[in-house]
Amino acid sequence: MLVVALAVYPTFGTGYGVRAMLQIFMWIALAGSWNLISGLTGYVSFGHVAFFGAGAYTGAILISKASWPWLAAALAGGVGACAVALVIGYPCLRLKGPYFAIAMLGLNEVLRALVSYFEGLTGGGSGLSLPTLHATVPIYYAMAGTAATVTLLTYLIITSRFGLRLMTIREDELAAEAMGIDTARHKLYAFLLSAVGPGIAGALAARDQGYIEPISVFPLATTITMIVMVLFGGKGTVWGPVLGAVVLFVSQEFVWARFPYLHQLLFGAIIVAVVLLMPRGVLGLLQVKYRLPRTI
Amino acid sequence: MATPVLEIDGLSKRFGGVAAVDGVSLSLEPGRIYGLIGPNGSGKTTLFNCITGIERRDAGRVMFNGERIDGLKPYEIARKGIGRTFQVIRVFPELSALENLLVVTRGGLADAEARALELLRFVRLEGLRNEYAGNLSYGQQKLVEFVRVLMRDPSLILLDEPAAGVNRTLLNDLLDAVRRLRDEGRTVLLVEHDMKVVMGLCETVFVLDHGEKIAEGEPGVIQTDERVIEAYFGR
């Protein structure tokens, strides 16, 4: 029902409505991806928007300089983000706790500096414009597909022994090692998987907006939003990121329309409330309280 | 004489200026239960950590079934067939009791599940299989940790204070289980402070003091050893 409704929505929805849905899909893909590495293994990534930016630039460069069709460029964005994750994952995933979080924060700044520096390819600080194209509806479907794929992937992982092994890293990495689990390899796999969704979403967003610049695709605020969405919905659950993305995006739009300066305050209040009152998030809380299976 | 399961030769580990393990050599034969005792801080747990690769040894050799294992990563050593429990319980608290066992297995899931349920039944935790391990009592968590080790079918099992905090009834079951493992041909090395347990269970006991092995022998002989008495009670 919901799938059908979402599929036919662009035929009767308003321009604003379609665009808002597209944004929700994007946030589901981003939050769901952050959940794969940070919700499951407990390695908190404070620079996950780096993969979004890497995908955006990969896609935008291929579209504007090599005239790639946008769908292919979007997939290439996923591959590009994955490549970045491979290069930095190996050294960074040896770091534990706050050190990993800070290293990821640093990665984002490095990438932003790099795209600003290589002006010939990226347009530097003045940004990169893409050829005009009206493709909001096809991009809507592509973004919906990305969100659905990330959620399905999360479901498959969480209900498998691979997912349980990722959770042992969060629960007790040393014990996991001593029990024969190759934690380094598992962390890297989770990290690579968590980079693909943001990479594709970044390239799609770049195509949709038609213009990108370093500050628009590497903002720390995007990472924070992903984190808050997952924490709100329930980290380490299948539907937590979806719930968090929908609820927070809708409430943000709602508040933003009425009180332009209040939405950041609201966001801050939600962070504090979630961390203090329900660190497991909505679904995490229900899962523990009512012994719900891992499929939620 | 059969090839030793585990052969440690001149193993040393220092933390700054402290020699936690100092030139320890020992050899374990298959199908026997060994005890490792010594006062607090004598290096028992560090020795376990060096065998399982959690600490990097500074000098010495560790051979497992005739194969050198020092320098391997902990998970590689575990896969070779060494299982261990920890002094401080290290179950995966937000995984259920059943998941705690399943997660360490590879290969067919149905077989793994059957084996896990059999082991949980064995320690009478079958009814709690879907409970988060972190919600179980101390003794129950200890049992989960114990049977989790068995899921990988190890040939050498290192137990770090298995009796601590376990009630009498449970303890007897646990000791029977250890004997049964021995009868299946596995080797057990256990650190234990409860001397009744050590004397009743172990066939050979090693005594550490200040990182050095000061005695080795049958429990009865160890009990009257001058150096052992001195290490425990002072001169």
Coordinates of C-alpha atoms in Angstrom, one line a residue:
Chain A
M1 CA 0.0 0.0 0.0
L2 CA 2.6 2.4 1.1
V3 CA 4.9 1.4 -1.7
V4 CA 2.1 2.0 -4.3
A5 CA 1.2 5.3 -2.7
L6 CA 4.8 6.5 -2.9
A7 CA 5.2 5.2 -6.4
V8 CA 2.2 7.1 -7.8
Y9 CA 2.7 10.2 -5.6
P10 CA 4.7 12.2 -8.1
T11 CA 1.8 12.1 -10.6
F12 CA -0.5 14.1 -8.4
G13 CA 1.8 15.6 -5.7
T14 CA 2.8 19.2 -5.7
G15 CA 6.3 20.2 -6.7
Y16 CA 7.0 21.0 -3.1
G17 CA 5.6 17.7 -1.9
V18 CA 7.7 15.6 -4.4
R19 CA 10.8 17.6 -3.4
A20 CA 10.1 17.0 0.3
M21 CA 9.6 13.3 -0.2
L22 CA 12.9 13.2 -2.2
Q23 CA 14.5 14.8 0.8
I24 CA 13.0 12.3 3.2
F25 CA 14.3 9.4 1.0
M26 CA 17.7 11.0 1.1
W27 CA 17.7 11.2 4.8
I28 CA 16.6 7.6 5.1
A29 CA 19.5 6.6 3.0
L30 CA 22.0 8.7 4.9
A31 CA 20.7 7.8 8.4
G32 CA 20.4 4.1 7.5
S33 CA 24.0 4.1 6.2
W34 CA 25.3 5.7 9.3
N35 CA 23.5 3.1 11.3
L36 CA 25.3 0.3 9.5
I37 CA 28.7 1.3 10.8
S38 CA 28.0 3.3 13.9
G39 CA 24.7 1.7 15.1
L40 CA 26.0 -1.8 14.7
T41 CA 29.7 -1.7 15.4
G42 CA 29.6 1.2 17.8
Y43 CA 32.3 3.0 15.8
V44 CA 30.8 6.5 15.8
S45 CA 31.5 8.3 12.5
F46 CA 31.5 12.1 12.9
G47 CA 32.4 12.6 9.3
H48 CA 29.9 10.5 7.4
V49 CA 28.9 13.5 5.2
A50 CA 32.3 13.0 3.6
F51 CA 30.9 10.1 1.7
F52 CA 27.9 12.2 0.6
G53 CA 30.3 14.9 -0.6
A54 CA 32.6 12.4 -2.3
G55 CA 29.6 10.9 -4.1
A56 CA 28.3 14.4 -5.0
Y57 CA 31.6 15.4 -6.6
T58 CA 32.2 12.1 -8.3
G59 CA 28.8 12.3 -9.9
A60 CA 28.9 16.0 -10.7
I61 CA 32.3 15.8 -12.4
L62 CA 31.2 12.8 -14.5
I63 CA 28.0 14.5 -15.5
S64 CA 29.5 17.9 -16.3
K65 CA 33.0 17.0 -17.6
A66 CA 32.4 13.5 -19.1
S67 CA 28.7 13.9 -20.0
W68 CA 27.7 10.7 -18.2
P69 CA 24.0 10.0 -17.8
W70 CA 22.9 10.9 -14.3
L71 CA 21.9 7.4 -13.2
A72 CA 25.3 5.9 -14.1
A73 CA 27.0 8.9 -12.5
A74 CA 25.0 8.2 -9.3
L75 CA 26.2 4.6 -9.2
A76 CA 29.7 5.9 -9.8
G77 CA 29.2 8.3 -6.9
G78 CA 28.6 5.2 -4.7
V79 CA 31.7 3.5 -6.0
G80 CA 33.7 6.7 -5.5
A81 CA 32.6 7.0 -1.8
C82 CA 33.3 3.4 -1.3
A83 CA 36.9 3.9 -2.7
V84 CA 37.4 6.8 -0.2
A85 CA 36.1 4.5 2.6
L86 CA 38.6 1.8 1.5
V87 CA 41.6 4.1 1.6
I88 CA 40.8 5.7 5.0
G89 CA 39.0 2.7 6.6
Y90 CA 42.1 0.6 7.0
P91 CA 44.1 3.1 9.1
C92 CA 41.1 4.8 10.8
L93 CA 39.3 1.7 12.0
R94 CA 42.3 0.8 14.2
L95 CA 41.4 3.8 16.2
K96 CA 39.0 3.3 19.0
G97 CA 36.2 5.4 20.5
P98 CA 36.6 9.2 20.3
Y99 CA 39.7 8.9 18.3
F100 CA 37.9 7.3 15.4
A101 CA 35.1 9.9 15.7
I102 CA 37.7 12.7 15.5
A103 CA 39.6 11.1 12.6
M104 CA 36.4 10.9 10.6
L105 CA 35.7 14.6 11.4
G106 CA 39.2 15.3 10.1
L107 CA 38.6 13.3 6.9
N108 CA 35.6 15.4 6.1
E109 CA 37.7 18.6 6.4
V110 CA 40.5 17.1 4.3
L111 CA 38.1 16.2 1.5
R112 CA 36.5 19.7 1.6
A113 CA 40.0 21.2 1.4
L114 CA 40.9 18.9 -1.5
V115 CA 37.9 19.7 -3.6
S116 CA 38.5 23.4 -3.0
Y117 CA 42.1 23.1 -4.0
F118 CA 41.8 21.2 -7.3
E119 CA 39.9 24.0 -9.1
G120 CA 40.4 22.6 -12.6
L121 CA 38.4 19.6 -11.9
T122 CA 36.0 20.7 -9.1
G123 CA 35.6 24.5 -9.8
G124 CA 37.1 25.1 -6.4
G125 CA 35.3 27.3 -3.9
S126 CA 33.1 28.8 -6.6
G127 CA 31.5 25.4 -7.2
L128 CA 30.4 23.3 -10.1
S129 CA 27.3 23.8 -12.2
L130 CA 25.6 20.9 -14.0
P131 CA 23.9 21.2 -17.3
T132 CA 20.2 22.0 -16.9
L133 CA 18.0 19.0 -16.7
H134 CA 14.4 18.6 -15.4
A135 CA 14.5 15.1 -13.9
T136 CA 13.1 15.6 -10.4
V137 CA 10.6 12.7 -10.8
P138 CA 13.1 10.1 -12.1
I139 CA 15.5 11.3 -9.3
Y140 CA 12.6 10.8 -6.9
Y141 CA 12.4 7.2 -7.9
A142 CA 16.2 6.7 -7.8
M143 CA 16.4 8.2 -4.3
A144 CA 13.5 6.1 -3.2
G145 CA 15.3 3.0 -4.6
T146 CA 18.4 4.0 -2.7
A147 CA 16.6 4.4 0.6
A148 CA 14.8 1.1 0.1
T149 CA 18.0 -0.7 -0.8
V150 CA 19.8 0.7 2.3
T151 CA 16.9 -0.4 4.5
L152 CA 16.7 -3.8 2.9
L153 CA 20.5 -4.2 3.3
T154 CA 20.2 -3.3 7.0
Y155 CA 17.4 -5.9 7.4
L156 CA 19.5 -8.6 5.8
I157 CA 22.6 -7.7 7.8
I158 CA 20.8 -7.4 11.2
T159 CA 19.1 -10.7 10.8
S160 CA 22.2 -12.5 9.8
R161 CA 25.2 -13.8 11.8
F162 CA 27.3 -11.2 9.9
G163 CA 25.2 -8.6 11.7
L164 CA 25.5 -10.3 15.0
R165 CA 29.3 -10.3 14.5
L166 CA 29.2 -6.6 13.8
M167 CA 27.3 -6.1 17.1
T168 CA 29.9 -8.1 19.1
I169 CA 32.4 -5.3 18.0
R170 CA 30.1 -2.8 19.7
E171 CA 29.5 -5.1 22.7
D172 CA 33.0 -6.3 23.4
E173 CA 35.6 -6.1 20.7
L174 CA 38.3 -7.9 22.7
A175 CA 36.0 -10.8 23.5
A176 CA 34.9 -11.0 19.9
E177 CA 38.6 -11.3 18.8
A178 CA 39.2 -14.0 21.4
M179 CA 36.2 -15.9 20.1
G180 CA 37.7 -16.1 16.6
I181 CA 35.9 -13.1 15.0
D182 CA 38.1 -11.2 12.6
T183 CA 36.9 -7.8 13.9
A184 CA 39.2 -5.7 11.6
R185 CA 37.8 -7.3 8.5
H186 CA 34.2 -7.0 9.7
K187 CA 34.6 -3.3 10.6
L188 CA 36.0 -2.6 7.2
Y189 CA 33.1 -4.4 5.4
A190 CA 30.5 -2.5 7.5
F191 CA 32.4 0.8 6.8
L192 CA 32.5 0.1 3.0
L193 CA 28.8 -0.7 3.0
S194 CA 28.0 2.4 5.0
A195 CA 29.7 4.6 2.4
V196 CA 27.8 3.4 -0.7
G197 CA 24.4 4.8 0.2
P198 CA 25.6 8.3 1.0
G199 CA 27.8 8.3 -2.2
I200 CA 24.8 7.5 -4.4
A201 CA 22.5 9.9 -2.5
G202 CA 25.2 12.6 -2.8
A203 CA 25.4 12.2 -6.6
L204 CA 21.6 12.2 -6.9
A205 CA 21.3 15.3 -4.8
A206 CA 24.0 17.0 -6.9
R207 CA 22.1 16.2 -10.0
D208 CA 18.8 17.4 -8.5
Q209 CA 20.2 20.7 -7.3
G210 CA 22.2 21.3 -10.4
Y211 CA 24.9 23.1 -8.5
I212 CA 27.4 22.0 -5.8
E213 CA 30.1 23.8 -3.8
P214 CA 32.4 22.5 -1.0
I215 CA 30.4 24.1 1.8
S216 CA 27.1 22.7 0.5
V217 CA 28.1 19.0 0.3
F218 CA 30.4 18.7 3.3
P219 CA 28.6 20.4 6.1
L220 CA 29.1 18.9 9.6
A221 CA 25.4 19.6 10.2
T222 CA 24.5 16.9 7.8
T223 CA 26.5 14.3 9.8
I224 CA 24.9 15.6 13.0
T225 CA 21.4 15.3 11.5
M226 CA 22.1 11.6 10.4
I227 CA 23.3 10.8 13.9
V228 CA 20.3 12.5 15.6
M229 CA 17.9 10.7 13.3
V230 CA 19.4 7.3 14.1
L231 CA 19.6 8.0 17.9
F232 CA 16.0 9.2 17.9
G233 CA 14.7 6.2 15.9
G234 CA 16.9 3.6 17.6
K235 CA 20.4 2.7 16.7
G236 CA 21.2 -0.8 15.6
T237 CA 17.6 -1.4 14.6
V238 CA 16.2 -1.9 11.0
W239 CA 13.4 0.7 11.1
G240 CA 14.9 3.2 13.6
P241 CA 16.7 5.3 10.9
V242 CA 13.6 5.4 8.8
L243 CA 11.4 6.5 11.7
G244 CA 14.0 9.1 12.8
A245 CA 14.4 10.5 9.3
V246 CA 10.6 10.8 8.7
V247 CA 9.8 12.3 12.1
L248 CA 12.7 14.7 12.3
F249 CA 12.4 15.9 8.7
V250 CA 8.7 16.4 9.0
S251 CA 8.9 18.2 12.3
Q252 CA 11.8 20.3 11.0
E253 CA 9.9 21.4 8.0
F254 CA 6.8 22.0 10.1
V255 CA 8.6 24.2 12.6
W256 CA 10.7 25.9 10.0
A257 CA 7.7 27.1 8.1
R258 CA 6.3 28.8 11.2
F259 CA 9.3 29.8 13.2
P260 CA 12.3 30.3 10.9
Y261 CA 14.9 30.6 13.7
L262 CA 13.4 28.0 16.0
H263 CA 14.1 24.8 14.2
Q264 CA 17.7 24.6 15.3
L265 CA 16.7 25.2 18.9
L266 CA 14.2 22.4 18.5
F267 CA 16.8 20.1 17.0
G268 CA 19.2 20.8 19.9
A269 CA 16.4 20.1 22.4
I270 CA 15.7 16.8 20.7
I271 CA 19.3 15.8 20.9
V272 CA 19.5 16.5 24.6
A273 CA 16.1 14.8 25.3
V274 CA 17.0 11.7 23.4
V275 CA 20.4 11.3 24.9
L276 CA 19.2 11.9 28.4
L277 CA 15.8 10.2 28.4
M278 CA 16.0 7.3 25.9
P279 CA 19.6 6.6 24.7
R280 CA 18.3 3.6 22.8
G281 CA 15.9 5.6 20.8
V282 CA 12.2 4.9 20.2
L283 CA 12.5 1.5 18.6
G284 CA 15.4 0.5 20.8
L285 CA 13.4 1.2 23.9
L286 CA 10.4 -0.8 22.6
Q287 CA 12.7 -3.6 21.5
V288 CA 14.2 -3.9 25.0
K289 CA 10.9 -3.4 26.9
Y290 CA 8.7 -5.7 24.9
R291 CA 11.4 -8.2 23.8
L292 CA 10.8 -7.4 20.2
P293 CA 12.8 -9.4 17.6
R294 CA 15.7 -7.8 15.7
T295 CA 13.5 -7.4 12.6
I296 CA 12.1 -4.1 13.8
Chain B
M1 CA 55.0 -39.3 24.8
A2 CA 52.4 -37.6 22.7
T3 CA 53.2 -34.2 21.2
P4 CA 52.2 -31.5 23.7
V5 CA 49.1 -29.6 22.9
L6 CA 50.7 -26.4 24.2
E7 CA 54.4 -25.8 24.7
I8 CA 55.5 -22.5 26.1
D9 CA 59.2 -21.8 26.1
G10 CA 60.8 -18.8 28.0
L11 CA 57.8 -16.6 27.7
S12 CA 58.3 -13.1 29.0
K13 CA 56.1 -10.0 29.1
R14 CA 57.0 -6.7 30.7
F15 CA 54.8 -3.7 31.5
G16 CA 57.1 -0.8 31.9
G17 CA 59.5 -1.9 34.6
V18 CA 57.4 -4.8 35.8
A19 CA 58.1 -8.3 34.6
A20 CA 54.5 -9.6 34.5
V21 CA 55.6 -12.9 33.0
D22 CA 59.3 -13.8 33.4
G23 CA 60.7 -16.6 31.4
V24 CA 57.9 -19.1 31.9
S25 CA 58.1 -22.5 30.3
L26 CA 55.5 -25.2 30.5
S27 CA 54.1 -28.0 28.5
L28 CA 50.5 -29.4 28.4
E29 CA 49.7 -32.9 27.2
P30 CA 46.4 -33.7 25.5
G31 CA 43.5 -34.9 27.6
R32 CA 44.5 -33.5 30.9
I33 CA 43.4 -30.8 33.3
Y34 CA 46.0 -28.4 34.5
G35 CA 45.8 -25.7 37.1
L36 CA 47.6 -22.4 37.2
I37 CA 47.8 -20.8 40.6
G38 CA 49.7 -18.0 42.3
P39 CA 49.1 -14.9 44.4
N40 CA 47.4 -11.9 43.0
G41 CA 49.6 -10.2 40.4
S42 CA 51.7 -13.2 39.8
G43 CA 51.1 -13.1 36.1
K44 CA 48.4 -15.8 35.5
T45 CA 46.0 -13.7 33.4
T46 CA 48.9 -12.1 31.6
L47 CA 50.1 -15.6 30.7
F48 CA 46.6 -16.3 29.3
N49 CA 46.7 -13.1 27.4
C50 CA 50.0 -13.9 25.8
I51 CA 48.9 -17.4 24.8
T52 CA 45.7 -16.1 23.2
G53 CA 47.5 -13.2 21.4
I54 CA 45.7 -10.4 23.3
E55 CA 49.1 -9.3 24.7
R56 CA 52.2 -9.3 22.5
R57 CA 54.9 -11.3 24.3
D58 CA 58.3 -9.7 24.5
A59 CA 60.3 -12.9 24.3
G60 CA 59.8 -16.6 24.1
R61 CA 57.8 -19.1 22.0
V62 CA 54.3 -20.5 22.1
M63 CA 53.7 -23.7 20.2
F64 CA 50.2 -25.1 19.7
N65 CA 50.0 -28.7 18.4
G66 CA 53.5 -28.3 17.1
E67 CA 52.8 -25.0 15.3
R68 CA 54.2 -21.7 16.4
I69 CA 51.3 -19.3 17.3
D70 CA 53.0 -16.4 19.1
G71 CA 52.7 -13.3 16.8
L72 CA 49.3 -14.4 15.4
K73 CA 46.3 -12.3 15.9
P74 CA 43.8 -13.3 18.7
Y75 CA 41.1 -14.4 16.2
E76 CA 43.6 -16.6 14.3
I77 CA 44.7 -18.3 17.5
A78 CA 41.1 -18.8 18.5
R79 CA 40.4 -20.4 15.1
K80 CA 43.3 -22.8 15.5
G81 CA 41.4 -24.3 18.5
I82 CA 42.1 -22.3 21.7
G83 CA 39.1 -21.1 23.6
R84 CA 39.1 -19.0 26.7
T85 CA 36.9 -17.4 29.3
F86 CA 37.7 -14.2 31.1
Q87 CA 38.3 -13.3 34.7
V88 CA 35.8 -10.5 34.4
I89 CA 32.8 -11.7 32.4
R90 CA 32.8 -10.8 28.8
V91 CA 29.5 -11.9 27.3
F92 CA 27.9 -9.8 24.6
P93 CA 25.3 -8.1 26.9
E94 CA 22.9 -6.9 24.2
L95 CA 22.9 -10.2 22.4
S96 CA 20.6 -12.9 23.6
A97 CA 22.0 -16.0 25.3
L98 CA 21.4 -17.9 22.1
E99 CA 22.9 -15.2 19.9
N100 CA 26.0 -15.2 22.1
L101 CA 26.6 -18.8 21.1
L102 CA 25.6 -18.5 17.5
V103 CA 27.7 -15.5 16.7
V104 CA 31.0 -17.3 17.2
T105 CA 30.1 -20.1 14.7
R106 CA 30.6 -20.5 11.0
G107 CA 29.1 -22.8 8.5
G108 CA 25.6 -24.2 8.7
L109 CA 23.2 -22.2 10.8
A110 CA 20.9 -25.1 11.5
D111 CA 23.7 -27.2 13.0
A112 CA 25.0 -24.3 15.0
E113 CA 21.5 -23.6 16.4
A114 CA 21.1 -27.3 17.4
R115 CA 24.4 -27.3 19.1
A116 CA 23.8 -24.0 20.8
L117 CA 20.4 -25.2 22.2
E118 CA 22.1 -28.5 23.3
L119 CA 24.7 -26.5 25.2
L120 CA 22.2 -24.1 26.8
R121 CA 20.1 -27.1 27.9
F122 CA 23.3 -28.6 29.4
V123 CA 23.8 -25.5 31.6
R124 CA 20.0 -25.3 32.2
L125 CA 19.6 -21.9 30.5
E126 CA 17.4 -23.2 27.6
G127 CA 14.4 -21.2 29.0
L128 CA 16.4 -18.0 29.0
R129 CA 17.8 -18.4 25.5
N130 CA 16.1 -15.3 24.2
E131 CA 17.0 -13.1 27.2
Y132 CA 19.7 -10.5 26.7
A133 CA 22.9 -12.0 28.2
G134 CA 23.4 -8.7 30.1
N135 CA 20.1 -9.3 32.0
L136 CA 21.2 -12.8 33.3
S137 CA 22.6 -13.2 36.8
Y138 CA 26.4 -13.3 37.3
G139 CA 26.5 -17.0 37.5
Q140 CA 24.3 -17.5 34.5
Q141 CA 26.5 -15.1 32.4
K142 CA 29.5 -17.2 33.5
L143 CA 27.8 -20.3 32.2
V144 CA 27.0 -18.6 28.9
E145 CA 30.6 -17.6 28.5
F146 CA 31.7 -21.1 29.3
V147 CA 29.5 -22.8 26.7
R148 CA 30.2 -20.1 24.2
V149 CA 33.8 -21.3 24.3
L150 CA 32.6 -24.8 23.5
M151 CA 30.8 -23.7 20.3
R152 CA 34.0 -23.6 18.4
D153 CA 35.0 -27.0 19.6
P154 CA 38.4 -26.0 20.9
S155 CA 41.1 -28.6 21.7
L156 CA 42.6 -26.4 24.4
I157 CA 40.4 -24.5 26.8
L158 CA 41.7 -21.7 29.1
L159 CA 39.4 -20.9 32.0
D160 CA 40.1 -17.8 34.1
E161 CA 38.6 -18.4 37.5
P162 CA 35.6 -20.5 36.4
A163 CA 34.4 -21.1 40.0
A164 CA 34.4 -17.5 41.3
G165 CA 30.9 -16.3 42.0
V166 CA 29.2 -19.6 41.0
N167 CA 27.0 -21.3 43.6
R168 CA 27.7 -24.8 44.8
T169 CA 25.2 -26.7 42.8
L170 CA 26.2 -24.9 39.6
L171 CA 29.8 -25.4 40.5
N172 CA 29.5 -29.1 40.7
D173 CA 27.9 -29.2 37.3
L174 CA 30.6 -27.0 35.9
L175 CA 33.4 -29.2 37.3
D176 CA 31.7 -32.3 35.9
A177 CA 31.5 -30.5 32.6
V178 CA 35.3 -29.8 32.7
R179 CA 36.0 -33.4 33.5
R180 CA 33.8 -34.5 30.6
L181 CA 35.8 -32.2 28.3
R182 CA 38.9 -33.8 29.4
D183 CA 37.4 -37.3 28.8
E184 CA 36.7 -36.2 25.3
G185 CA 40.4 -35.6 24.8
R186 CA 40.5 -31.9 25.3
T187 CA 43.0 -30.1 27.4
V188 CA 42.0 -27.6 30.1
L189 CA 44.2 -25.1 31.8
L190 CA 42.5 -23.2 34.5
V191 CA 43.4 -20.3 36.8
E192 CA 41.6 -20.6 40.1
H193 CA 41.8 -19.2 43.6
D194 CA 39.5 -21.8 45.2
M195 CA 42.1 -24.4 46.3
K196 CA 39.4 -27.1 46.8
V197 CA 38.5 -26.8 43.1
V198 CA 42.1 -26.9 42.0
M199 CA 43.1 -29.8 44.2
G200 CA 40.0 -31.8 43.3
L201 CA 40.1 -31.2 39.6
C202 CA 43.6 -30.7 38.3
E203 CA 46.1 -33.4 37.6
T204 CA 49.1 -31.1 37.4
V205 CA 49.4 -27.6 38.9
F206 CA 51.8 -24.8 37.9
V207 CA 52.6 -22.1 40.4
L208 CA 53.5 -18.6 39.4
D209 CA 55.0 -15.9 41.7
H210 CA 56.1 -12.5 40.4
G211 CA 55.9 -13.8 36.9
E212 CA 58.1 -16.8 37.4
K213 CA 57.1 -20.4 37.5
I214 CA 58.2 -21.6 41.0
A215 CA 56.7 -25.0 41.1
E216 CA 55.0 -27.7 39.0
G217 CA 53.6 -31.0 40.0
E218 CA 50.6 -33.0 41.4
P219 CA 48.3 -31.0 43.7
G220 CA 49.3 -33.0 46.8
V221 CA 53.0 -32.3 46.2
I222 CA 52.5 -28.6 45.4
Q223 CA 50.6 -28.1 48.7
T224 CA 53.7 -29.0 50.7
D225 CA 56.2 -27.2 48.5
E226 CA 58.3 -24.8 50.5
R227 CA 58.5 -22.1 47.9
V228 CA 54.7 -22.2 47.2
I229 CA 53.9 -21.9 50.9
E230 CA 56.4 -19.0 51.1
A231 CA 54.8 -17.3 48.0
Y232 CA 51.3 -17.5 49.6
F233 CA 52.0 -16.9 53.3
G234 CA 55.4 -15.2 53.3
R235 CA 58.4 -16.4 55.2

